[in-house]
Amino acid sequence: MARKKIALIGAGNIGGTLAHLIGLKQLGDVVMFDVFPGVAAGKALDIMQSGPVDGFDSNMVGTGDYAAIAGADVIIVTAGFPRMPGMSRDDLLTKNAGVMGQVAEGIKTHAPGAFVICITNPLDVMVWALQQKSGLPSNMVVGMAGVLDSSRFRLFLAQEFNVSVEDVTAFVLGGHGDTMVPLTRYSTVAGIPVPDLIKMGWTTQEKIDSIVARTANGGGEIVKLLERGSAFYAPAASAIAMAEAYLLDKKRVLPAAVMLNGEYGLSDFYVGVPVVIGAGGAERIVEVQFTPEEKKAFDASCDAVKKLIEDFKKLGV
Ligand code: TXD
């Protein structure tokens, strides 16, 4: 069986880390596209030169030509501009909207059969724009944020309980970052829900509240430390988990930004919900029952995403 082909649009910090992980996990060959093709080609060659040491044979190339992504099985999009001092959210929206237009055109023309994972911020509106502009079926275009948010939540919970991260599951919904909605009653240690762990004296509600706040601000905490750029190791690992679920038809249940088509009584925009990812892309959206409090938080998160989409539409890009 021929190796799978994975195209990375954007060869920055996340793009380079994605390529390295794809090699180490032997997921397939890599094409890295960037407006700076030399950066893409340099990273591709550098990573490929680690293959003999680490034992992988992935072919990796860097390019500034969209034709090279032809026939890609998976495309991961990180192309775009980060927010710089003095830039408003609208400035970022306008700039990255333009980028998404080019990326959508490239995908539509050269790899319309791919499973597309968008990472570029502001995530929920960018993945929506990418799907709308490319015209790909919505089950084949998803956004990565929830896997990262829940991974951060799992780490902080594991540290609080002094148990392995492997035994902690976390459940988050809603938009990326600030408006993320963690459902603590569905977050567990080896199946024991967090509210029960509070009753068992393992932690307190106050500690859980501060972990939730730290998780929602997880990206900001890293930006502050790095001073130049944003998180890239955990975001890359998270997108790879989604790509693997698709390529291996694992049918994993992962939180991802997907187009709602009546689920949760909502339609026509992307927001983070649990979804089954397998060979059919986003195969099935999981609709959980909310308590009134959870419903309020989820609605507020959806309203924030919808407002950003409206702002985006007003830009007329
Ligand atoms: O959870 C999440 N979704 C996120 C999102 C977590 C962390 C970071 N998140 C966002 O991912 C971040 O706010 C950015 O919007 C993206 C990519 O982050 P990265 O750290 O990789 O950014 P870089 O290093 O600036 O890389 C961006 C690359 C860079 O090489 C540019 O030259 C390239 O994008 N770029 C383009 N490539 C192709 N086509 C166009 N038009 C283009 N414009 C810039």
mmCIF file of C-alpha atoms and ligand atoms in Angstrom:
data_model
loop_
_atom_site.group_PDB
_atom_site.id
_atom_site.type_symbol
_atom_site.label_atom_id
_atom_site.label_comp_id
_atom_site.label_asym_id
_atom_site.label_seq_id
_atom_site.Cartn_x
_atom_site.Cartn_y
_atom_site.Cartn_z
ATOM 1 C CA MET A 1 0.000 0.000 0.000
ATOM 2 C CA ALA A 2 1.367 3.414 -0.975
ATOM 3 C CA ARG A 3 2.204 5.842 1.786
ATOM 4 C CA LYS A 4 -0.445 8.402 2.701
ATOM 5 C CA LYS A 5 0.168 11.996 1.656
ATOM 6 C CA ILE A 6 -0.192 14.769 4.196
ATOM 7 C CA ALA A 7 -0.064 18.415 3.119
ATOM 8 C CA LEU A 8 0.789 21.108 5.627
ATOM 9 C CA ILE A 9 -0.282 24.627 4.642
ATOM 10 C CA GLY A 10 1.987 26.844 6.724
ATOM 11 C CA ALA A 11 5.532 25.824 7.626
ATOM 12 C CA GLY A 12 5.900 27.888 10.777
ATOM 13 C CA ASN A 13 6.287 26.626 14.324
ATOM 14 C CA ILE A 14 3.281 24.317 14.270
ATOM 15 C CA GLY A 15 3.864 23.259 10.645
ATOM 16 C CA GLY A 16 7.435 22.147 11.358
ATOM 17 C CA THR A 17 6.400 20.261 14.497
ATOM 18 C CA LEU A 18 3.598 18.537 12.573
ATOM 19 C CA ALA A 19 6.052 17.338 9.921
ATOM 20 C CA HIS A 20 8.415 15.982 12.579
ATOM 21 C CA LEU A 21 5.606 14.089 14.324
ATOM 22 C CA ILE A 22 4.337 12.688 11.012
ATOM 23 C CA GLY A 23 7.837 11.304 10.389
ATOM 24 C CA LEU A 24 8.273 9.874 13.886
ATOM 25 C CA LYS A 25 4.816 8.270 13.781
ATOM 26 C CA GLN A 26 5.319 7.050 10.203
ATOM 27 C CA LEU A 27 1.981 8.455 9.097
ATOM 28 C CA GLY A 28 3.017 9.215 5.529
ATOM 29 C CA ASP A 29 4.809 11.556 3.137
ATOM 30 C CA VAL A 30 4.724 15.308 3.725
ATOM 31 C CA VAL A 31 4.334 18.330 1.463
ATOM 32 C CA MET A 32 4.861 21.637 3.276
ATOM 33 C CA PHE A 33 3.505 24.731 1.551
ATOM 34 C CA ASP A 34 4.410 28.252 2.624
ATOM 35 C CA VAL A 35 4.615 31.746 1.158
ATOM 36 C CA PHE A 36 8.267 31.400 2.180
ATOM 37 C CA PRO A 37 9.042 28.221 0.201
ATOM 38 C CA GLY A 38 12.672 28.217 1.325
ATOM 39 C CA VAL A 39 11.583 27.860 4.959
ATOM 40 C CA ALA A 40 9.266 24.995 4.001
ATOM 41 C CA ALA A 41 11.957 23.283 1.922
ATOM 42 C CA GLY A 42 14.615 23.785 4.613
ATOM 43 C CA LYS A 43 12.457 22.315 7.368
ATOM 44 C CA ALA A 44 11.364 19.408 5.150
ATOM 45 C CA LEU A 45 14.975 18.532 4.318
ATOM 46 C CA ASP A 46 16.163 18.930 7.911
ATOM 47 C CA ILE A 47 13.413 16.648 9.246
ATOM 48 C CA MET A 48 13.950 14.089 6.490
ATOM 49 C CA GLN A 49 17.623 13.988 7.464
ATOM 50 C CA SER A 50 16.558 12.796 10.944
ATOM 51 C CA GLY A 51 14.836 9.803 9.299
ATOM 52 C CA PRO A 52 17.942 7.590 9.151
ATOM 53 C CA VAL A 53 18.533 8.194 12.878
ATOM 54 C CA ASP A 54 14.937 7.677 13.955
ATOM 55 C CA GLY A 55 14.061 5.025 11.405
ATOM 56 C CA PHE A 56 11.423 6.595 9.202
ATOM 57 C CA ASP A 57 11.250 6.814 5.423
ATOM 58 C CA SER A 58 8.728 9.617 4.883
ATOM 59 C CA ASN A 59 9.478 11.713 1.852
ATOM 60 C CA MET A 60 9.246 15.415 2.712
ATOM 61 C CA VAL A 61 9.272 18.423 0.401
ATOM 62 C CA GLY A 62 8.713 22.136 0.846
ATOM 63 C CA THR A 63 7.067 24.249 -1.811
ATOM 64 C CA GLY A 64 5.403 27.515 -2.767
ATOM 65 C CA ASP A 65 3.293 25.828 -5.431
ATOM 66 C CA TYR A 66 -0.179 24.560 -4.552
ATOM 67 C CA ALA A 67 -0.009 21.967 -7.346
ATOM 68 C CA ALA A 68 2.314 19.946 -5.070
ATOM 69 C CA ILE A 69 -0.546 19.175 -2.640
ATOM 70 C CA ALA A 70 -2.449 17.273 -5.353
ATOM 71 C CA GLY A 71 -4.037 14.089 -4.070
ATOM 72 C CA ALA A 72 -3.314 14.789 -0.383
ATOM 73 C CA ASP A 73 -5.245 12.521 2.001
ATOM 74 C CA VAL A 74 -5.033 14.974 4.892
ATOM 75 C CA ILE A 75 -4.350 18.717 4.919
ATOM 76 C CA ILE A 76 -3.481 20.598 8.089
ATOM 77 C CA VAL A 77 -3.762 24.387 7.868
ATOM 78 C CA THR A 78 -1.692 26.666 10.096
ATOM 79 C CA ALA A 79 -1.099 29.438 7.552
ATOM 80 C CA GLY A 80 -1.701 32.937 8.767
ATOM 81 C CA PHE A 81 -0.557 35.861 10.813
ATOM 82 C CA PRO A 82 -0.374 36.034 14.562
ATOM 83 C CA ARG A 83 -1.742 39.070 16.398
ATOM 84 C CA MET A 84 0.945 41.748 16.764
ATOM 85 C CA PRO A 85 0.994 44.646 19.188
ATOM 86 C CA GLY A 86 -1.347 47.378 17.983
ATOM 87 C CA MET A 87 -3.431 45.031 15.859
ATOM 88 C CA SER A 88 -7.153 44.784 16.514
ATOM 89 C CA ARG A 89 -9.064 41.539 16.249
ATOM 90 C CA ASP A 90 -10.622 42.912 13.043
ATOM 91 C CA ASP A 91 -7.142 43.450 11.589
ATOM 92 C CA LEU A 92 -6.310 39.823 12.303
ATOM 93 C CA LEU A 93 -9.668 38.692 10.937
ATOM 94 C CA THR A 94 -9.130 40.638 7.712
ATOM 95 C CA LYS A 95 -5.569 39.409 7.203
ATOM 96 C CA ASN A 96 -6.268 35.768 7.975
ATOM 97 C CA ALA A 97 -9.543 35.856 6.018
ATOM 98 C CA GLY A 98 -7.453 36.740 2.968
ATOM 99 C CA VAL A 99 -5.094 33.854 3.748
ATOM 100 C CA MET A 100 -8.023 31.421 4.144
ATOM 101 C CA GLY A 101 -9.347 32.527 0.738
ATOM 102 C CA GLN A 102 -6.044 31.543 -0.919
ATOM 103 C CA VAL A 103 -5.784 28.289 1.039
ATOM 104 C CA ALA A 104 -9.397 27.350 0.208
ATOM 105 C CA GLU A 105 -8.770 27.974 -3.482
ATOM 106 C CA GLY A 106 -5.601 25.830 -3.406
ATOM 107 C CA ILE A 107 -7.394 22.958 -1.691
ATOM 108 C CA LYS A 108 -10.478 23.160 -3.899
ATOM 109 C CA THR A 109 -8.354 23.079 -7.058
ATOM 110 C CA HIS A 110 -5.768 20.470 -6.095
ATOM 111 C CA ALA A 111 -7.002 18.267 -3.252
ATOM 112 C CA PRO A 112 -10.794 18.432 -2.919
ATOM 113 C CA GLY A 113 -10.941 14.880 -1.529
ATOM 114 C CA ALA A 114 -8.779 15.604 1.525
ATOM 115 C CA PHE A 115 -9.732 15.617 5.195
ATOM 116 C CA VAL A 116 -8.892 19.171 6.267
ATOM 117 C CA ILE A 117 -7.920 20.190 9.797
ATOM 118 C CA CYS A 118 -7.734 23.938 10.394
ATOM 119 C CA ILE A 119 -5.661 25.341 13.251
ATOM 120 C CA THR A 120 -5.323 29.031 12.288
ATOM 121 C CA ASN A 121 -6.828 31.535 14.727
ATOM 122 C CA PRO A 122 -9.414 32.841 15.397
ATOM 123 C CA LEU A 123 -10.169 29.143 15.042
ATOM 124 C CA ASP A 124 -13.942 28.790 14.958
ATOM 125 C CA VAL A 125 -14.436 31.525 12.361
ATOM 126 C CA MET A 126 -11.382 30.537 10.253
ATOM 127 C CA VAL A 127 -12.496 26.917 9.899
ATOM 128 C CA TRP A 128 -15.978 28.134 8.937
ATOM 129 C CA ALA A 129 -14.467 30.469 6.305
ATOM 130 C CA LEU A 130 -12.254 27.670 4.962
ATOM 131 C CA GLN A 131 -15.230 25.337 4.527
ATOM 132 C CA GLN A 132 -17.431 28.022 2.966
ATOM 133 C CA LYS A 133 -14.759 29.223 0.543
ATOM 134 C CA SER A 134 -13.496 25.761 -0.454
ATOM 135 C CA GLY A 135 -16.954 24.247 -0.830
ATOM 136 C CA LEU A 136 -15.685 20.935 0.583
ATOM 137 C CA PRO A 137 -18.325 18.874 2.427
ATOM 138 C CA SER A 138 -18.564 20.067 6.032
ATOM 139 C CA ASN A 139 -17.837 16.573 7.430
ATOM 140 C CA MET A 140 -14.389 16.826 5.770
ATOM 141 C CA VAL A 141 -13.413 20.209 7.243
ATOM 142 C CA VAL A 142 -12.854 20.416 10.997
ATOM 143 C CA GLY A 143 -11.089 22.731 13.420
ATOM 144 C CA MET A 144 -8.549 21.795 16.081
ATOM 145 C CA ALA A 145 -8.916 23.439 19.478
ATOM 146 C CA GLY A 146 -10.852 21.115 21.785
ATOM 147 C CA VAL A 147 -8.215 18.370 21.802
ATOM 148 C CA LEU A 148 -5.660 20.971 22.901
ATOM 149 C CA ASP A 149 -7.943 22.601 25.473
ATOM 150 C CA SER A 150 -8.853 19.219 26.940
ATOM 151 C CA SER A 151 -5.229 18.060 26.926
ATOM 152 C CA ARG A 152 -4.279 21.122 28.972
ATOM 153 C CA PHE A 153 -7.226 20.452 31.298
ATOM 154 C CA ARG A 154 -6.152 16.788 31.667
ATOM 155 C CA LEU A 155 -2.584 17.767 32.521
ATOM 156 C CA PHE A 156 -3.655 20.231 35.216
ATOM 157 C CA LEU A 157 -6.129 17.719 36.699
ATOM 158 C CA ALA A 158 -3.472 14.956 36.703
ATOM 159 C CA GLN A 159 -1.062 17.297 38.504
ATOM 160 C CA GLU A 160 -3.740 18.219 41.046
ATOM 161 C CA PHE A 161 -4.567 14.553 41.766
ATOM 162 C CA ASN A 162 -1.000 13.269 41.406
ATOM 163 C CA VAL A 163 -2.093 10.567 38.964
ATOM 164 C CA SER A 164 -1.073 9.672 35.421
ATOM 165 C CA VAL A 165 -2.351 11.897 32.616
ATOM 166 C CA GLU A 166 -3.352 8.641 30.914
ATOM 167 C CA ASP A 167 -6.064 8.002 33.496
ATOM 168 C CA VAL A 168 -7.595 11.464 33.282
ATOM 169 C CA THR A 169 -10.279 12.239 30.717
ATOM 170 C CA ALA A 170 -11.608 15.726 30.173
ATOM 171 C CA PHE A 171 -14.627 17.002 28.349
ATOM 172 C CA VAL A 172 -14.699 20.481 26.850
ATOM 173 C CA LEU A 173 -17.161 22.161 24.534
ATOM 174 C CA GLY A 174 -17.647 25.537 22.905
ATOM 175 C CA GLY A 175 -15.321 28.008 21.216
ATOM 176 C CA HIS A 176 -11.551 28.002 21.632
ATOM 177 C CA GLY A 177 -9.961 29.610 24.692
ATOM 178 C CA ASP A 178 -11.865 32.187 26.749
ATOM 179 C CA THR A 179 -15.324 30.835 26.010
ATOM 180 C CA MET A 180 -14.402 27.157 26.344
ATOM 181 C CA VAL A 181 -16.956 25.189 28.390
ATOM 182 C CA PRO A 182 -15.461 22.380 30.486
ATOM 183 C CA LEU A 183 -18.033 19.825 31.625
ATOM 184 C CA THR A 184 -16.516 18.707 34.903
ATOM 185 C CA ARG A 185 -19.198 16.096 35.546
ATOM 186 C CA TYR A 186 -18.010 14.321 32.368
ATOM 187 C CA SER A 187 -14.329 14.754 33.259
ATOM 188 C CA THR A 188 -12.934 11.797 35.168
ATOM 189 C CA VAL A 189 -10.057 9.968 36.798
ATOM 190 C CA ALA A 190 -10.379 6.318 35.691
ATOM 191 C CA GLY A 191 -14.112 6.879 35.226
ATOM 192 C CA ILE A 192 -14.718 8.683 38.529
ATOM 193 C CA PRO A 193 -16.308 12.076 37.718
ATOM 194 C CA VAL A 194 -14.639 15.230 39.093
ATOM 195 C CA PRO A 195 -17.674 16.182 41.269
ATOM 196 C CA ASP A 196 -17.364 12.756 42.997
ATOM 197 C CA LEU A 197 -13.637 13.357 43.498
ATOM 198 C CA ILE A 198 -14.518 16.620 45.249
ATOM 199 C CA LYS A 199 -16.911 14.682 47.516
ATOM 200 C CA MET A 200 -14.156 12.122 48.139
ATOM 201 C CA GLY A 201 -11.916 14.920 49.361
ATOM 202 C CA TRP A 202 -9.377 14.623 46.502
ATOM 203 C CA THR A 203 -9.760 18.303 45.689
ATOM 204 C CA THR A 204 -12.030 21.292 46.250
ATOM 205 C CA GLN A 205 -14.433 23.195 44.035
ATOM 206 C CA GLU A 206 -12.163 26.254 44.349
ATOM 207 C CA LYS A 207 -9.169 24.324 43.014
ATOM 208 C CA ILE A 208 -11.215 22.962 40.113
ATOM 209 C CA ASP A 209 -12.444 26.492 39.320
ATOM 210 C CA SER A 210 -8.879 27.778 39.178
ATOM 211 C CA ILE A 211 -7.813 24.834 36.960
ATOM 212 C CA VAL A 212 -10.707 25.625 34.613
ATOM 213 C CA ALA A 213 -9.630 29.290 34.475
ATOM 214 C CA ARG A 214 -5.999 28.319 33.844
ATOM 215 C CA THR A 215 -7.087 25.975 31.041
ATOM 216 C CA ALA A 216 -9.203 28.654 29.338
ATOM 217 C CA ASN A 217 -6.169 30.971 29.499
ATOM 218 C CA GLY A 218 -3.784 28.152 28.518
ATOM 219 C CA GLY A 219 -2.683 29.766 25.255
ATOM 220 C CA GLY A 220 -2.158 33.180 26.856
ATOM 221 C CA GLU A 221 -0.001 31.699 29.622
ATOM 222 C CA ILE A 222 2.391 30.288 27.011
ATOM 223 C CA VAL A 223 2.408 33.435 24.839
ATOM 224 C CA LYS A 224 3.452 35.394 27.912
ATOM 225 C CA LEU A 225 6.331 33.021 28.650
ATOM 226 C CA LEU A 226 7.572 32.691 25.072
ATOM 227 C CA GLU A 227 7.370 36.414 24.368
ATOM 228 C CA ARG A 228 7.625 35.636 20.647
ATOM 229 C CA GLY A 229 4.964 33.396 19.175
ATOM 230 C CA SER A 230 2.421 31.017 20.631
ATOM 231 C CA ALA A 231 2.227 27.382 21.714
ATOM 232 C CA PHE A 232 3.183 24.826 19.096
ATOM 233 C CA TYR A 233 4.153 21.428 20.539
ATOM 234 C CA ALA A 234 0.785 20.607 22.126
ATOM 235 C CA PRO A 235 -1.247 22.157 19.272
ATOM 236 C CA ALA A 236 0.690 20.025 16.763
ATOM 237 C CA ALA A 237 0.270 16.835 18.825
ATOM 238 C CA SER A 238 -3.473 17.543 19.069
ATOM 239 C CA ALA A 239 -3.927 17.943 15.318
ATOM 240 C CA ILE A 240 -1.933 14.749 14.720
ATOM 241 C CA ALA A 241 -4.354 12.834 16.983
ATOM 242 C CA MET A 242 -7.189 14.022 14.744
ATOM 243 C CA ALA A 243 -5.310 13.144 11.541
ATOM 244 C CA GLU A 244 -4.548 9.664 12.905
ATOM 245 C CA ALA A 245 -8.199 9.100 13.807
ATOM 246 C CA TYR A 246 -9.098 9.792 10.171
ATOM 247 C CA LEU A 247 -6.230 7.901 8.511
ATOM 248 C CA LEU A 248 -6.626 4.804 10.699
ATOM 249 C CA ASP A 249 -10.456 4.994 10.798
ATOM 250 C CA LYS A 250 -10.211 4.871 14.572
ATOM 251 C CA LYS A 251 -13.624 6.445 15.203
ATOM 252 C CA ARG A 252 -12.200 8.345 18.130
ATOM 253 C CA VAL A 253 -14.520 10.592 20.087
ATOM 254 C CA LEU A 254 -12.697 13.912 20.160
ATOM 255 C CA PRO A 255 -13.766 17.480 20.821
ATOM 256 C CA ALA A 256 -13.440 19.405 17.559
ATOM 257 C CA ALA A 257 -14.882 22.457 15.862
ATOM 258 C CA VAL A 258 -17.483 21.147 13.428
ATOM 259 C CA MET A 259 -20.346 22.598 11.433
ATOM 260 C CA LEU A 260 -23.602 22.206 13.327
ATOM 261 C CA ASN A 261 -26.526 21.091 11.160
ATOM 262 C CA GLY A 262 -29.368 21.139 13.665
ATOM 263 C CA GLU A 263 -27.443 19.437 16.474
ATOM 264 C CA TYR A 264 -27.965 21.203 19.809
ATOM 265 C CA GLY A 265 -30.778 23.093 18.002
ATOM 266 C CA LEU A 266 -28.158 25.147 16.121
ATOM 267 C CA SER A 267 -27.044 25.439 12.502
ATOM 268 C CA ASP A 268 -24.643 26.990 10.021
ATOM 269 C CA PHE A 269 -21.614 27.757 12.147
ATOM 270 C CA TYR A 270 -18.641 25.911 13.612
ATOM 271 C CA VAL A 271 -18.167 25.330 17.318
ATOM 272 C CA GLY A 272 -16.407 22.758 19.484
ATOM 273 C CA VAL A 273 -18.448 19.644 20.320
ATOM 274 C CA PRO A 274 -17.555 15.966 20.761
ATOM 275 C CA VAL A 275 -17.444 14.219 17.418
ATOM 276 C CA VAL A 276 -16.631 10.740 16.123
ATOM 277 C CA ILE A 277 -13.687 10.994 13.702
ATOM 278 C CA GLY A 278 -13.044 8.103 11.336
ATOM 279 C CA ALA A 279 -12.589 7.386 7.643
ATOM 280 C CA GLY A 280 -15.743 9.407 6.937
ATOM 281 C CA GLY A 281 -14.217 12.510 8.522
ATOM 282 C CA ALA A 282 -16.460 14.043 11.172
ATOM 283 C CA GLU A 283 -18.844 11.108 11.155
ATOM 284 C CA ARG A 284 -21.207 11.806 14.029
ATOM 285 C CA ILE A 285 -21.754 14.667 16.438
ATOM 286 C CA VAL A 286 -22.364 13.606 20.021
ATOM 287 C CA GLU A 287 -25.239 15.544 21.607
ATOM 288 C CA VAL A 288 -24.992 15.523 25.380
ATOM 289 C CA GLN A 289 -27.684 16.625 27.803
ATOM 290 C CA PHE A 290 -26.903 19.900 29.551
ATOM 291 C CA THR A 291 -27.774 21.120 32.986
ATOM 292 C CA PRO A 292 -29.308 24.650 32.820
ATOM 293 C CA GLU A 293 -25.956 26.112 33.913
ATOM 294 C CA GLU A 294 -23.991 24.232 31.251
ATOM 295 C CA LYS A 295 -26.547 25.205 28.615
ATOM 296 C CA LYS A 296 -26.101 28.867 29.545
ATOM 297 C CA ALA A 297 -22.313 28.641 29.214
ATOM 298 C CA PHE A 298 -22.531 26.749 25.909
ATOM 299 C CA ASP A 299 -25.037 29.278 24.480
ATOM 300 C CA ALA A 300 -22.763 32.178 25.514
ATOM 301 C CA SER A 301 -19.811 30.481 23.801
ATOM 302 C CA CYS A 302 -21.859 29.903 20.623
ATOM 303 C CA ASP A 303 -23.025 33.540 20.677
ATOM 304 C CA ALA A 304 -19.383 34.709 20.830
ATOM 305 C CA VAL A 305 -18.508 32.570 17.791
ATOM 306 C CA LYS A 306 -21.613 33.740 15.887
ATOM 307 C CA LYS A 307 -20.751 37.371 16.629
ATOM 308 C CA LEU A 308 -17.252 36.891 15.238
ATOM 309 C CA ILE A 309 -18.705 35.325 12.087
ATOM 310 C CA GLU A 310 -21.013 38.361 11.711
ATOM 311 C CA ASP A 311 -18.001 40.700 12.156
ATOM 312 C CA PHE A 312 -16.196 38.662 9.528
ATOM 313 C CA LYS A 313 -19.110 38.909 7.071
ATOM 314 C CA LYS A 314 -19.201 42.700 7.550
ATOM 315 C CA LEU A 315 -15.567 42.888 6.433
ATOM 316 C CA GLY A 316 -16.762 41.745 3.015
ATOM 317 C CA VAL A 317 -13.522 39.836 2.380
HETATM 318 O O1 TXD B 1 -5.754 25.662 19.244
HETATM 319 C C1 TXD B 1 -5.504 26.281 18.252
HETATM 320 N N1 TXD B 1 -6.302 26.234 17.211
HETATM 321 C C2 TXD B 1 -4.262 27.093 18.163
HETATM 322 C C3 TXD B 1 -4.153 28.040 17.090
HETATM 323 C C4 TXD B 1 -3.202 26.911 19.091
HETATM 324 C C5 TXD B 1 -2.012 27.563 18.893
HETATM 325 C C6 TXD B 1 -1.773 28.468 17.767
HETATM 326 N N2 TXD B 1 -2.914 28.691 16.950
HETATM 327 C C7 TXD B 1 -2.791 29.442 15.699
HETATM 328 O O2 TXD B 1 -2.134 28.615 14.729
HETATM 329 C C8 TXD B 1 -1.942 30.686 15.720
HETATM 330 O O3 TXD B 1 -2.656 31.769 16.276
HETATM 331 C C9 TXD B 1 -1.687 30.870 14.239
HETATM 332 O O4 TXD B 1 -2.818 31.490 13.612
HETATM 333 C C10 TXD B 1 -1.567 29.433 13.712
HETATM 334 C C11 TXD B 1 -0.159 29.000 13.361
HETATM 335 O O5 TXD B 1 0.675 29.091 14.460
HETATM 336 P P1 TXD B 1 2.272 28.991 14.289
HETATM 337 O O6 TXD B 1 2.855 29.105 15.646
HETATM 338 O O7 TXD B 1 2.650 27.845 13.439
HETATM 339 O O8 TXD B 1 2.527 30.354 13.488
HETATM 340 P P2 TXD B 1 3.789 30.769 12.604
HETATM 341 O O9 TXD B 1 5.030 30.138 13.133
HETATM 342 O O10 TXD B 1 3.690 32.249 12.463
HETATM 343 O O11 TXD B 1 3.495 30.091 11.190
HETATM 344 C C12 TXD B 1 2.538 30.567 10.288
HETATM 345 C C13 TXD B 1 3.076 30.292 8.899
HETATM 346 C C14 TXD B 1 4.340 31.104 8.556
HETATM 347 O O12 TXD B 1 5.379 30.226 8.150
HETATM 348 C C15 TXD B 1 3.892 32.016 7.407
HETATM 349 O O13 TXD B 1 4.912 32.273 6.451
HETATM 350 C C16 TXD B 1 2.766 31.190 6.815
HETATM 351 O O14 TXD B 1 2.063 30.658 7.932
HETATM 352 N N3 TXD B 1 1.822 31.936 5.973
HETATM 353 C C17 TXD B 1 1.264 31.391 4.888
HETATM 354 N N4 TXD B 1 1.380 30.164 4.344
HETATM 355 C C18 TXD B 1 0.687 29.924 3.223
HETATM 356 N N5 TXD B 1 -0.141 30.830 2.642
HETATM 357 C C19 TXD B 1 -0.288 32.070 3.172
HETATM 358 N N6 TXD B 1 -1.080 32.962 2.586
HETATM 359 C C20 TXD B 1 0.431 32.391 4.341
HETATM 360 N N7 TXD B 1 0.529 33.499 5.116
HETATM 361 C C21 TXD B 1 1.386 33.208 6.116
#
